[in-house]
mmCIF file of N, CA and C in Angstrom:
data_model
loop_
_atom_site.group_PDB
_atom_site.id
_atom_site.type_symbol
_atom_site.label_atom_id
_atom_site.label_comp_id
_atom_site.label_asym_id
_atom_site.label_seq_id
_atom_site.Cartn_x
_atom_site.Cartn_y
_atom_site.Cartn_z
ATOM 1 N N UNK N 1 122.753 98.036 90.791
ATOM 2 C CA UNK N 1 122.716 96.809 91.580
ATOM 3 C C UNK N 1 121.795 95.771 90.947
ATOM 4 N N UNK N 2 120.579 96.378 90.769
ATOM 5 C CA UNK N 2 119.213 95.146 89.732
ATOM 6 C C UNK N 2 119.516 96.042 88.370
ATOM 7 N N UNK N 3 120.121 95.254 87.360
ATOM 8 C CA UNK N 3 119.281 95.664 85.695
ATOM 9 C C UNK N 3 118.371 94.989 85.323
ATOM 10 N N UNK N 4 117.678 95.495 85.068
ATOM 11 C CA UNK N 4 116.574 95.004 84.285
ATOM 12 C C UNK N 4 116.541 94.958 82.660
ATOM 13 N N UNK N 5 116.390 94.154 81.742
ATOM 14 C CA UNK N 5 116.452 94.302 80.385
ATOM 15 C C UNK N 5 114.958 93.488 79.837
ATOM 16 N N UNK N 6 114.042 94.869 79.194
ATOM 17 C CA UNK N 6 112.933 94.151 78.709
ATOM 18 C C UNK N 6 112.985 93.435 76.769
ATOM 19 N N UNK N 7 112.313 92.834 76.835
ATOM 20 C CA UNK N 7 111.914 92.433 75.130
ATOM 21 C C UNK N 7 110.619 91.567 74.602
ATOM 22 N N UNK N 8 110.280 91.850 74.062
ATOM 23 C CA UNK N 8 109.708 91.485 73.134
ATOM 24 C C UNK N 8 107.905 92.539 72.424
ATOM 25 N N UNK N 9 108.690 93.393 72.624
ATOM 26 C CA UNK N 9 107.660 94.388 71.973
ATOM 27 C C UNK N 9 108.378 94.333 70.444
ATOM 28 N N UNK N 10 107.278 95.168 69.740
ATOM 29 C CA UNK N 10 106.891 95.120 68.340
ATOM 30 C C UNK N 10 105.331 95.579 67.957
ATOM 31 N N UNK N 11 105.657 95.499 66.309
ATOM 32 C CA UNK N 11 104.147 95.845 65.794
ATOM 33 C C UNK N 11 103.110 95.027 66.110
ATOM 34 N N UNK N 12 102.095 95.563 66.230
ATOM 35 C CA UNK N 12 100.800 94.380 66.209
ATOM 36 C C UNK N 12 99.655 95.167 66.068
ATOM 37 N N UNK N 13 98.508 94.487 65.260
ATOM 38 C CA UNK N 13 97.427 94.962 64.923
ATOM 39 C C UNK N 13 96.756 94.998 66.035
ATOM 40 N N UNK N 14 95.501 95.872 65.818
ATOM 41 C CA UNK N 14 94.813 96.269 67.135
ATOM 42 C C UNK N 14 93.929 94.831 67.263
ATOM 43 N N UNK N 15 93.825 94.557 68.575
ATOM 44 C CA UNK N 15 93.225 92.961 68.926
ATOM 45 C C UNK N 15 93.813 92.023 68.537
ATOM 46 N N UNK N 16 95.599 92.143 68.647
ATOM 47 C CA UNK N 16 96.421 90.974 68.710
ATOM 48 C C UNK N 16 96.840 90.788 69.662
ATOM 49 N N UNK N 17 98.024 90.376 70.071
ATOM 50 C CA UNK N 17 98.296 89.903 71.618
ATOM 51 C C UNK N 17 100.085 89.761 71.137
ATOM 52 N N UNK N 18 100.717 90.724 72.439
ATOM 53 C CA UNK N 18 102.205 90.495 72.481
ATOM 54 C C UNK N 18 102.375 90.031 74.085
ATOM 55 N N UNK N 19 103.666 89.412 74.400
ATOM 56 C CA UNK N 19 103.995 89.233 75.697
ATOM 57 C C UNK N 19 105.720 89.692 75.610
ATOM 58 N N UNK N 20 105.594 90.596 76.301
ATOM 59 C CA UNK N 20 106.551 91.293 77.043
ATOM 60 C C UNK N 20 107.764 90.622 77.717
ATOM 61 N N UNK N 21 109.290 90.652 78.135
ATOM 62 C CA UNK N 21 109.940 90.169 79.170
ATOM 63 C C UNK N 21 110.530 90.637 79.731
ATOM 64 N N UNK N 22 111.045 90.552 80.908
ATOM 65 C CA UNK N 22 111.888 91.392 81.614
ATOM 66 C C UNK N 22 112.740 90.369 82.212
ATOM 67 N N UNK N 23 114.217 90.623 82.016
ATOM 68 C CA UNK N 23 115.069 89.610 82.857
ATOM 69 C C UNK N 23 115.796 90.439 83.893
ATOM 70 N N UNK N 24 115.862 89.847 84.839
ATOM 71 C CA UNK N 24 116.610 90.460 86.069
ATOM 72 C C UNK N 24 117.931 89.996 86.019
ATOM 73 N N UNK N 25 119.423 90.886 86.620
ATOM 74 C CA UNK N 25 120.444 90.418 86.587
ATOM 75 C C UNK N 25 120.885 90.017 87.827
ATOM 76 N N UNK N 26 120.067 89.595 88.658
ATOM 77 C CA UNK N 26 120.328 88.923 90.428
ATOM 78 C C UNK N 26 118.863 87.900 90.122
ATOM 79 N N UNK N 27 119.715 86.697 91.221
ATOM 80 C CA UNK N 27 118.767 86.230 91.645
ATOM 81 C C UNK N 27 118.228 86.481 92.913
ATOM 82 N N UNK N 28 118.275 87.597 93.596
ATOM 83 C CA UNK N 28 117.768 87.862 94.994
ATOM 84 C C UNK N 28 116.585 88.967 94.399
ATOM 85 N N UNK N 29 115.564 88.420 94.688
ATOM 86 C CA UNK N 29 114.652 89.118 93.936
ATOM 87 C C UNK N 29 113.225 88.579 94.872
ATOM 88 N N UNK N 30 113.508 88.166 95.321
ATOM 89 C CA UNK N 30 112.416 87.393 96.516
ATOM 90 C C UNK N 30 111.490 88.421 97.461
ATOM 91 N N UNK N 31 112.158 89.950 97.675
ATOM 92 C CA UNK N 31 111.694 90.924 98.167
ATOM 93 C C UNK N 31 111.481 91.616 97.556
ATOM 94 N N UNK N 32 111.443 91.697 96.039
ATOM 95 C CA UNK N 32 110.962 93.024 95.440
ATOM 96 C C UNK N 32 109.850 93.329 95.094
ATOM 97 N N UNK N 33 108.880 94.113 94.518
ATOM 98 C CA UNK N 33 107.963 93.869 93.824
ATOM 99 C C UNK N 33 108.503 94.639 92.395
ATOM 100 N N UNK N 34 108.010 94.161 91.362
ATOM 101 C CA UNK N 34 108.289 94.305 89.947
ATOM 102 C C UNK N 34 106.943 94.925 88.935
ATOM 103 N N UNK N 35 107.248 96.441 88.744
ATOM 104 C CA UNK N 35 106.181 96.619 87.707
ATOM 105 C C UNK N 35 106.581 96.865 86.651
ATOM 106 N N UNK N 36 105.199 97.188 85.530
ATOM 107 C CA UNK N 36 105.298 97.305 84.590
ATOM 108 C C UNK N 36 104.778 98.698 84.370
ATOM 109 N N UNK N 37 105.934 99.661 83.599
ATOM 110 C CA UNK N 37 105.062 101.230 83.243
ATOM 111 C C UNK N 37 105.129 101.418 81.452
ATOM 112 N N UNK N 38 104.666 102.898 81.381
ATOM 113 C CA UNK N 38 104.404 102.441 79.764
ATOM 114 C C UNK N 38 104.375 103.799 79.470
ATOM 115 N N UNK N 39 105.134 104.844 78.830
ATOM 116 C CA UNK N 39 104.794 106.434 78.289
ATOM 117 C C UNK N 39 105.147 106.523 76.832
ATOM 118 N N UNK N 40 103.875 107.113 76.870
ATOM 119 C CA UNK N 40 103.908 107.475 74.653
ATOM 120 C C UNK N 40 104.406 108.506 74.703
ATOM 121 N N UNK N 41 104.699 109.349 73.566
ATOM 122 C CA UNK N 41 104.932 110.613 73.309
ATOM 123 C C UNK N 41 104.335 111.566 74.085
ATOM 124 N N UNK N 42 105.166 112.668 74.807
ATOM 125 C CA UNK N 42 104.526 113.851 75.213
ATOM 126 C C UNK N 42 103.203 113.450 76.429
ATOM 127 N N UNK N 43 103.442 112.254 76.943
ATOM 128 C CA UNK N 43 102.289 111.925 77.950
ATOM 129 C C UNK N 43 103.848 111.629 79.333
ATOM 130 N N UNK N 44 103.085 111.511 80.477
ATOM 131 C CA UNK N 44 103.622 110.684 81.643
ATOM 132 C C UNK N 44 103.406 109.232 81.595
ATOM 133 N N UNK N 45 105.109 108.923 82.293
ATOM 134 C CA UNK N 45 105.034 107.462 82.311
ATOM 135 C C UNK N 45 103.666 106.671 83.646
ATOM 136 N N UNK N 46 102.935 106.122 82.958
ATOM 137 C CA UNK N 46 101.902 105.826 83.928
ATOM 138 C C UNK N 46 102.004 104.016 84.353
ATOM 139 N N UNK N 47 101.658 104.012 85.412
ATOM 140 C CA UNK N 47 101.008 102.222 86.119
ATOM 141 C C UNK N 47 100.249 101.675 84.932
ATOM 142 N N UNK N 48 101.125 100.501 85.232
ATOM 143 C CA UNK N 48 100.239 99.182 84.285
ATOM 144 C C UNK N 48 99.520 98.022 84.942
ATOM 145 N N UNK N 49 101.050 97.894 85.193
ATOM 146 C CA UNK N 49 100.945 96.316 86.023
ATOM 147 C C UNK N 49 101.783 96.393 87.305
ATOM 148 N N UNK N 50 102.074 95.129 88.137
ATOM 149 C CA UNK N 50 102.717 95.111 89.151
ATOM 150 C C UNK N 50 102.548 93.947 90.124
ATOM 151 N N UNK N 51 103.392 93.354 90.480
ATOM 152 C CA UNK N 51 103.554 91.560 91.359
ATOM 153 C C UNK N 51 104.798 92.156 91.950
ATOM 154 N N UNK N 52 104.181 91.240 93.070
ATOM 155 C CA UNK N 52 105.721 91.051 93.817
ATOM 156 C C UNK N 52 106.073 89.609 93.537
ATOM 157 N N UNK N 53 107.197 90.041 93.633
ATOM 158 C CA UNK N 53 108.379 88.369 92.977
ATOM 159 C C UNK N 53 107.777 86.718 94.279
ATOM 160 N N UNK N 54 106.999 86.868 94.920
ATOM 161 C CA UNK N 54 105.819 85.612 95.761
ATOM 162 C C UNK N 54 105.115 84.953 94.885
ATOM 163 N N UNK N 55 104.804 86.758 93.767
ATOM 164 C CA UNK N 55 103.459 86.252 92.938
ATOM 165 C C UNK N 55 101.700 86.103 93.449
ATOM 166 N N UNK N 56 102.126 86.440 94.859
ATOM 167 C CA UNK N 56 100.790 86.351 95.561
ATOM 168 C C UNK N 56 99.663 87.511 95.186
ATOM 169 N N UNK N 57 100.467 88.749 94.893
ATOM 170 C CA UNK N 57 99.799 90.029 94.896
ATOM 171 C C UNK N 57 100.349 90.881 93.745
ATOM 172 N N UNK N 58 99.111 90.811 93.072
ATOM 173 C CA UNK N 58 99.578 91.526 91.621
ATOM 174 C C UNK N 58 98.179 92.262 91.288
ATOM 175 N N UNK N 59 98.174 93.281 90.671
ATOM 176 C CA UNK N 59 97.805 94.448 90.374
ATOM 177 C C UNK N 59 97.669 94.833 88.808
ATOM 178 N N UNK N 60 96.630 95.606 87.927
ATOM 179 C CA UNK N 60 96.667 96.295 86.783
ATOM 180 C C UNK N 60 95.791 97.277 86.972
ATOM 181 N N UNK N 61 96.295 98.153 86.025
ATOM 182 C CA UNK N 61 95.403 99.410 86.032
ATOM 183 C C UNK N 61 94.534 99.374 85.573
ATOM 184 N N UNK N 62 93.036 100.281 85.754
ATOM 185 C CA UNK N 62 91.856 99.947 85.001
ATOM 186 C C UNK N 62 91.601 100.070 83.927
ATOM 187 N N UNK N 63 92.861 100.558 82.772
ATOM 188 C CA UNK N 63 92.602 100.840 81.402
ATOM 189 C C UNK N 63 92.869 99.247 80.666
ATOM 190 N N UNK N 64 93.787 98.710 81.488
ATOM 191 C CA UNK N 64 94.780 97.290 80.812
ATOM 192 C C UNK N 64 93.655 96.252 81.531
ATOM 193 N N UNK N 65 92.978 96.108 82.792
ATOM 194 C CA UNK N 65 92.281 95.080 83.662
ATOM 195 C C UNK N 65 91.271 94.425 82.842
ATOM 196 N N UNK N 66 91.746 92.813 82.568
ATOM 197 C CA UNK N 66 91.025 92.304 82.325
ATOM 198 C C UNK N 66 91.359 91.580 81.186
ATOM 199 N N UNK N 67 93.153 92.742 80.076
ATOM 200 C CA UNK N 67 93.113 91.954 78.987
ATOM 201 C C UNK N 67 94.710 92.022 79.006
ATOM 202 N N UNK N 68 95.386 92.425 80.002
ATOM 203 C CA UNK N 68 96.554 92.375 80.325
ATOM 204 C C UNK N 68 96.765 91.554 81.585
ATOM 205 N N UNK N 69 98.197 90.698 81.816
ATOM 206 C CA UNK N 69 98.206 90.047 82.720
ATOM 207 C C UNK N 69 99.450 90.004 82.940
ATOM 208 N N UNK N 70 100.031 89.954 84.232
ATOM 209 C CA UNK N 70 101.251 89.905 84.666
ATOM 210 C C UNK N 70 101.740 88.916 85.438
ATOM 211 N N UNK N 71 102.895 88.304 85.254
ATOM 212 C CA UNK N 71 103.354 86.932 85.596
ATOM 213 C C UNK N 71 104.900 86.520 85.918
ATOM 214 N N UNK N 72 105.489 85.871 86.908
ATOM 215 C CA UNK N 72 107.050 86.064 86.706
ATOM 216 C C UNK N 72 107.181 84.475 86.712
ATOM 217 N N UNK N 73 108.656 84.380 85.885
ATOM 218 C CA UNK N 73 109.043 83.100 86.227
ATOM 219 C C UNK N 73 110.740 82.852 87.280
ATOM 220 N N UNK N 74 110.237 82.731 88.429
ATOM 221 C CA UNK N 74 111.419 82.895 89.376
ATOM 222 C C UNK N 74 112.361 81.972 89.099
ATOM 223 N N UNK N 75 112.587 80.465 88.482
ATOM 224 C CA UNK N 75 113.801 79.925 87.442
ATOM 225 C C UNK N 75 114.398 81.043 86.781
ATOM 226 N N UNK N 76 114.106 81.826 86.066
ATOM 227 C CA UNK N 76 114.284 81.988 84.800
ATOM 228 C C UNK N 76 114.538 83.994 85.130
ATOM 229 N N UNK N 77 114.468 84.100 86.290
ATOM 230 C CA UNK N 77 114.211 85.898 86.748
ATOM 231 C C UNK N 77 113.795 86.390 85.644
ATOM 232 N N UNK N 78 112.629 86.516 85.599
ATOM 233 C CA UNK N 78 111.993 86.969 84.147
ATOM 234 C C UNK N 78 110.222 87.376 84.840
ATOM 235 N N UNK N 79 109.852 88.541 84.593
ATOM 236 C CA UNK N 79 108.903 88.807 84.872
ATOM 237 C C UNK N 79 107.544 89.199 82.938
ATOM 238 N N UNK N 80 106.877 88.656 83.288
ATOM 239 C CA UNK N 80 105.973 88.924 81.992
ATOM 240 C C UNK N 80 104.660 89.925 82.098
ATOM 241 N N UNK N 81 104.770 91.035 81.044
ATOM 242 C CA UNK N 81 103.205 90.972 80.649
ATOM 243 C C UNK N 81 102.539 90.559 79.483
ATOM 244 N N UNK N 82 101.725 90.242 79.740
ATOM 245 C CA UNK N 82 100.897 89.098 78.445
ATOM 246 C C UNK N 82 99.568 90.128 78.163
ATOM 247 N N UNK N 83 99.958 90.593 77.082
ATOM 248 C CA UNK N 83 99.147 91.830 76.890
ATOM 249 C C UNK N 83 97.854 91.425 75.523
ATOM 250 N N UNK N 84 96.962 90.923 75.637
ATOM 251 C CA UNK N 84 95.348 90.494 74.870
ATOM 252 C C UNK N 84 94.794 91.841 73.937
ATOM 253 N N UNK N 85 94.398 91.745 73.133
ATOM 254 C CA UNK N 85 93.182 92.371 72.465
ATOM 255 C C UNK N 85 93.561 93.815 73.296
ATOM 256 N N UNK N 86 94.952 93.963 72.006
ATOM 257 C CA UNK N 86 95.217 95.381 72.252
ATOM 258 C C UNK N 86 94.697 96.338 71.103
ATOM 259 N N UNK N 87 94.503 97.844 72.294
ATOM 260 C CA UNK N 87 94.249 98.814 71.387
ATOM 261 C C UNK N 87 95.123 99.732 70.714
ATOM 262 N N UNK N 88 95.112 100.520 69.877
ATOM 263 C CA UNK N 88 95.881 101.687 69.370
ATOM 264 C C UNK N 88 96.595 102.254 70.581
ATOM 265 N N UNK N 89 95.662 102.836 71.798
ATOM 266 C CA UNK N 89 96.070 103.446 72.513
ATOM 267 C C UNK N 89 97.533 103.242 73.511
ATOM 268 N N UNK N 90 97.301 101.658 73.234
ATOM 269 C CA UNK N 90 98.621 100.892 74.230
ATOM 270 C C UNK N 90 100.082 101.128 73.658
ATOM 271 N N UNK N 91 99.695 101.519 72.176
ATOM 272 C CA UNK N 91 101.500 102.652 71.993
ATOM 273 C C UNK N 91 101.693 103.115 72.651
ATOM 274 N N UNK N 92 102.822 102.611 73.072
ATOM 275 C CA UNK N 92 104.064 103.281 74.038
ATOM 276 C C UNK N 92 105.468 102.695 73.746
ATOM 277 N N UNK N 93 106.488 103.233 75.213
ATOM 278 C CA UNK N 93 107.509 102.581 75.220
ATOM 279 C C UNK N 93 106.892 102.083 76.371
ATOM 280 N N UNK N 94 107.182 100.375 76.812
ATOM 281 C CA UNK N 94 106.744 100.000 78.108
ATOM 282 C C UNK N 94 108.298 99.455 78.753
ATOM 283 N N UNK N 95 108.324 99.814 80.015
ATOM 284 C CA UNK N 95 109.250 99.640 80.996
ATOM 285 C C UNK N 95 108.978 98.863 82.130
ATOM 286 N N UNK N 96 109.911 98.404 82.272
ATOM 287 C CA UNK N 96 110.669 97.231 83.545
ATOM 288 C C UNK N 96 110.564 98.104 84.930
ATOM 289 N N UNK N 97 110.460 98.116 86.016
ATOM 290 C CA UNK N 97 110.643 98.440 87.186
ATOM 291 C C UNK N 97 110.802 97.290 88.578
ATOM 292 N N UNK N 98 111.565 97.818 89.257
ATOM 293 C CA UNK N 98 111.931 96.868 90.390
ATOM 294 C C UNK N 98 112.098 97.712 91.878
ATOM 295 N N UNK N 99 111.700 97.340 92.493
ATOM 296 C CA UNK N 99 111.331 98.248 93.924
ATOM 297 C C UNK N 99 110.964 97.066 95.301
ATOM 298 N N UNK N 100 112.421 97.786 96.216
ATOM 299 C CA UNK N 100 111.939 96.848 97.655
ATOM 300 C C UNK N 100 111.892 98.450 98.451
ATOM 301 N N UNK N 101 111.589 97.565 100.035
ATOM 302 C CA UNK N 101 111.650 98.667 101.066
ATOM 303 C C UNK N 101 110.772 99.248 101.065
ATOM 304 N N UNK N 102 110.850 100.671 102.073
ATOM 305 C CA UNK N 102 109.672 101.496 102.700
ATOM 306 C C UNK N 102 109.159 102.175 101.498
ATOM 307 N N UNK N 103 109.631 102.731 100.657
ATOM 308 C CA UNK N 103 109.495 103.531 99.466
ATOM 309 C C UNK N 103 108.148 102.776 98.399
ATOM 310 N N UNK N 104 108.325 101.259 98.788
ATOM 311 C CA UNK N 104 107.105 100.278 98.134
ATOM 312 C C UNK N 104 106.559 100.245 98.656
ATOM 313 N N UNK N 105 105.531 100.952 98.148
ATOM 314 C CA UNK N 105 103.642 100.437 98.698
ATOM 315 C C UNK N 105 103.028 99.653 98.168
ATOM 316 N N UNK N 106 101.937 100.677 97.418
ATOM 317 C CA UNK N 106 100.921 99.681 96.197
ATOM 318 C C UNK N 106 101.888 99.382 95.244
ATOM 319 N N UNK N 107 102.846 100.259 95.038
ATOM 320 C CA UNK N 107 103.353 99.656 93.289
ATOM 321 C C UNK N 107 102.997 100.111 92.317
ATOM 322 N N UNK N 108 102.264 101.200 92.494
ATOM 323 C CA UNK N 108 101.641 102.023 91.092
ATOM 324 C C UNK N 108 102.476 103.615 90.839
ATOM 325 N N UNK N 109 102.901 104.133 91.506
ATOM 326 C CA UNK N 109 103.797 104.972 91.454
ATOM 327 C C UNK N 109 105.086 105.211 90.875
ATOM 328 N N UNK N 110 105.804 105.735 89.660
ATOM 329 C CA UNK N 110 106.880 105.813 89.679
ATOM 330 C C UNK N 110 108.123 105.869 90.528
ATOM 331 N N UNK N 111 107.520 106.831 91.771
ATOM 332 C CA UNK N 111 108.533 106.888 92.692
ATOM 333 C C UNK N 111 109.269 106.110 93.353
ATOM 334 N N UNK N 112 108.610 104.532 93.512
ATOM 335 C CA UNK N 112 108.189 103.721 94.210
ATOM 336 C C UNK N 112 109.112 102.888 93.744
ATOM 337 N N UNK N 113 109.491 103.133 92.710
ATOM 338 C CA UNK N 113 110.568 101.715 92.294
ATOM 339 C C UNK N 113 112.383 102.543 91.890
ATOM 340 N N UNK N 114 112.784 102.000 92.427
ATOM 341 C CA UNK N 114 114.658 102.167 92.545
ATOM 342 C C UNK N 114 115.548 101.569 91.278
ATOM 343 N N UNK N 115 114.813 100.455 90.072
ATOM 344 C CA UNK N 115 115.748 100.101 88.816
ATOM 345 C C UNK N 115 114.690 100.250 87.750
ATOM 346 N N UNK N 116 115.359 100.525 86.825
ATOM 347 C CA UNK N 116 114.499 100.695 85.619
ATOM 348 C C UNK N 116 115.377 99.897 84.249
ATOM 349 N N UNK N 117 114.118 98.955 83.624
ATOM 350 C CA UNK N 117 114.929 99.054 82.367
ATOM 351 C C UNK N 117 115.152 100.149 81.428
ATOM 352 N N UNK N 118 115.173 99.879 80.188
ATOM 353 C CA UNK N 118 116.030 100.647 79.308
ATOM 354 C C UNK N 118 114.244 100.626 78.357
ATOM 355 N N UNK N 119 113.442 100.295 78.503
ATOM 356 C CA UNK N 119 112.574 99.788 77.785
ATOM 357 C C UNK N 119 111.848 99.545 76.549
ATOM 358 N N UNK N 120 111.021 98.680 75.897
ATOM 359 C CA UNK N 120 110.727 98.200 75.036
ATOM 360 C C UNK N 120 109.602 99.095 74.381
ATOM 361 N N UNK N 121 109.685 98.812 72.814
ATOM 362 C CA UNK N 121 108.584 99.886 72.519
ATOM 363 C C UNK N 121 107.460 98.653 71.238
ATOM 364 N N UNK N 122 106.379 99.326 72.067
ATOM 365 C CA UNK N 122 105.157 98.299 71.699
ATOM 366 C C UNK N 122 104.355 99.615 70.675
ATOM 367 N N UNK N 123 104.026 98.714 69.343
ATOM 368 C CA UNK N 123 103.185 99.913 68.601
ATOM 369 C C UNK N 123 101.913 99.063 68.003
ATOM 370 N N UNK N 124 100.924 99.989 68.220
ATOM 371 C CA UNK N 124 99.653 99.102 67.727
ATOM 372 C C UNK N 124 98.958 99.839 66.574
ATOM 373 N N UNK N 125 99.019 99.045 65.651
ATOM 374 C CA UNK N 125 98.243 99.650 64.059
ATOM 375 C C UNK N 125 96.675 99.309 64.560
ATOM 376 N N UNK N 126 95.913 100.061 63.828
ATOM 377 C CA UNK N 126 94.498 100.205 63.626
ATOM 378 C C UNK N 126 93.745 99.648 62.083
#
Protein backbone atom coordinates (compact mmCIF):
# COMPACT_ATOMS: atom_id res chain seq x y z
CA UNK A 1 0.00 0.00 0.00
CA UNK A 2 3.12 2.73 1.12
CA UNK A 3 6.58 1.92 -0.87
CA UNK A 4 9.07 3.45 0.24
CA UNK A 5 12.34 3.84 -1.97
CA UNK A 6 15.54 5.20 -0.20
CA UNK A 7 18.85 6.90 -1.92
CA UNK A 8 21.53 8.46 -1.61
CA UNK A 9 23.98 6.48 0.40
CA UNK A 10 27.55 5.82 -0.65
CA UNK A 11 31.22 6.00 0.39
CA UNK A 12 32.37 8.66 2.65
CA UNK A 13 35.27 9.31 4.78
CA UNK A 14 34.92 9.27 8.43
CA UNK A 15 33.75 13.06 9.40
CA UNK A 16 32.01 13.66 6.10
CA UNK A 17 28.44 14.15 5.80
CA UNK A 18 25.79 12.18 3.46
CA UNK A 19 21.97 12.91 3.32
CA UNK A 20 19.81 10.14 2.80
CA UNK A 21 16.11 10.04 0.91
CA UNK A 22 13.22 8.36 1.13
CA UNK A 23 10.28 8.88 -1.31
CA UNK A 24 6.90 7.76 -0.50
CA UNK A 25 4.49 6.37 -3.19
CA UNK A 26 1.08 8.09 -1.62
CA UNK A 27 0.47 11.26 -0.76
CA UNK A 28 -1.63 10.39 2.36
CA UNK A 29 1.04 10.34 4.66
CA UNK A 30 -0.24 12.98 7.11
CA UNK A 31 -0.77 10.13 9.82
CA UNK A 32 2.21 8.26 9.71
CA UNK A 33 5.24 8.50 11.47
CA UNK A 34 8.42 7.68 9.34
CA UNK A 35 11.72 6.18 10.62
CA UNK A 36 14.91 5.65 9.91
CA UNK A 37 16.73 2.02 10.81
CA UNK A 38 20.19 0.89 9.92
CA UNK A 39 21.80 -3.05 10.29
CA UNK A 40 25.48 -3.95 9.44
CA UNK A 41 26.54 -7.33 9.08
CA UNK A 42 25.60 -10.01 11.56
CA UNK A 43 24.15 -7.18 14.03
CA UNK A 44 20.16 -6.26 14.50
CA UNK A 45 18.42 -3.78 12.59
CA UNK A 46 18.42 -0.95 15.26
CA UNK A 47 16.51 2.87 15.80
CA UNK A 48 18.03 5.83 14.32
CA UNK A 49 15.78 8.33 13.66
CA UNK A 50 12.06 9.00 13.50
CA UNK A 51 9.25 12.12 12.73
CA UNK A 52 5.99 11.96 12.17
CA UNK A 53 4.96 13.35 8.71
CA UNK A 54 3.52 17.08 11.15
CA UNK A 55 7.21 17.17 11.71
CA UNK A 56 6.37 18.30 15.18
CA UNK A 57 7.96 15.24 16.93
CA UNK A 58 11.06 13.69 15.92
CA UNK A 59 13.44 11.58 17.69
CA UNK A 60 17.33 10.04 17.34
CA UNK A 61 19.05 7.59 19.05
CA UNK A 62 21.82 8.37 21.43
CA UNK A 63 24.61 6.99 19.29
CA UNK A 64 23.49 9.39 16.01
CA UNK A 65 22.05 12.59 18.64
CA UNK A 66 23.43 15.53 17.90
CA UNK A 67 25.14 14.80 14.41
CA UNK A 68 22.30 13.20 12.61
CA UNK A 69 19.10 14.90 11.76
CA UNK A 70 15.87 14.02 10.39
CA UNK A 71 13.58 16.03 8.18
CA UNK A 72 10.63 15.50 5.61
CA UNK A 73 9.59 17.44 2.75
CA UNK A 74 5.68 16.96 2.50
CA UNK A 75 5.68 18.64 -1.43
CA UNK A 76 7.96 16.35 -2.44
CA UNK A 77 6.90 12.93 0.06
CA UNK A 78 10.39 12.59 0.78
CA UNK A 79 11.62 12.13 4.21
CA UNK A 80 15.58 12.92 4.99
CA UNK A 81 18.42 11.98 7.16
CA UNK A 82 21.21 14.42 7.10
CA UNK A 83 23.81 12.45 8.62
CA UNK A 84 27.27 14.98 9.99
CA UNK A 85 30.69 13.89 11.08
CA UNK A 86 30.25 10.33 10.49
CA UNK A 87 31.97 7.47 12.02
CA UNK A 88 33.25 4.05 10.74
CA UNK A 89 30.74 2.59 12.89
CA UNK A 90 27.61 4.10 10.90
CA UNK A 91 28.28 1.21 8.15
CA UNK A 92 25.33 -0.19 7.48
CA UNK A 93 22.46 -0.77 5.19
CA UNK A 94 20.04 2.12 6.37
CA UNK A 95 16.26 1.72 5.83
CA UNK A 96 13.03 3.59 5.20
CA UNK A 97 10.14 2.77 7.57
CA UNK A 98 6.54 3.97 7.70
CA UNK A 99 4.05 3.19 10.52
CA UNK A 100 0.38 4.54 11.50
CA UNK A 101 -2.11 3.23 14.18
CA UNK A 102 -2.08 1.50 17.58
CA UNK A 103 1.04 -0.55 16.76
CA UNK A 104 2.93 3.26 16.72
CA UNK A 105 4.25 4.47 19.74
CA UNK A 106 7.65 6.02 20.24
CA UNK A 107 8.87 4.89 16.83
CA UNK A 108 11.94 3.19 17.85
CA UNK A 109 10.95 -0.32 17.45
CA UNK A 110 10.99 -2.40 14.45
CA UNK A 111 7.75 -3.79 15.15
CA UNK A 112 6.19 -0.63 15.07
CA UNK A 113 6.31 0.17 11.50
CA UNK A 114 4.07 -1.79 8.65
CA UNK A 115 6.38 -0.59 5.10
CA UNK A 116 9.81 -0.90 4.60
CA UNK A 117 12.11 0.20 1.96
CA UNK A 118 14.36 -1.92 0.08
CA UNK A 119 17.30 0.07 1.63
CA UNK A 120 20.35 2.03 1.03
CA UNK A 121 23.82 1.10 1.97
CA UNK A 122 26.04 3.81 3.60
CA UNK A 123 29.91 2.84 4.07
CA UNK A 124 32.34 4.86 6.04
CA UNK A 125 36.25 4.62 5.40
CA UNK A 126 38.61 5.50 8.25
Amino acid sequence: QVQLVESGGGLVQAGGSLRLSCVASTRSLSMYTMGWFRQAPGKEREFVARINWSGRNTNQSDSVKGRFTISRDTAKNTVYLQMNSLKPEATAEYYCAAGVGPRLRLGVTVGEYDYWGQGTQVTVSS
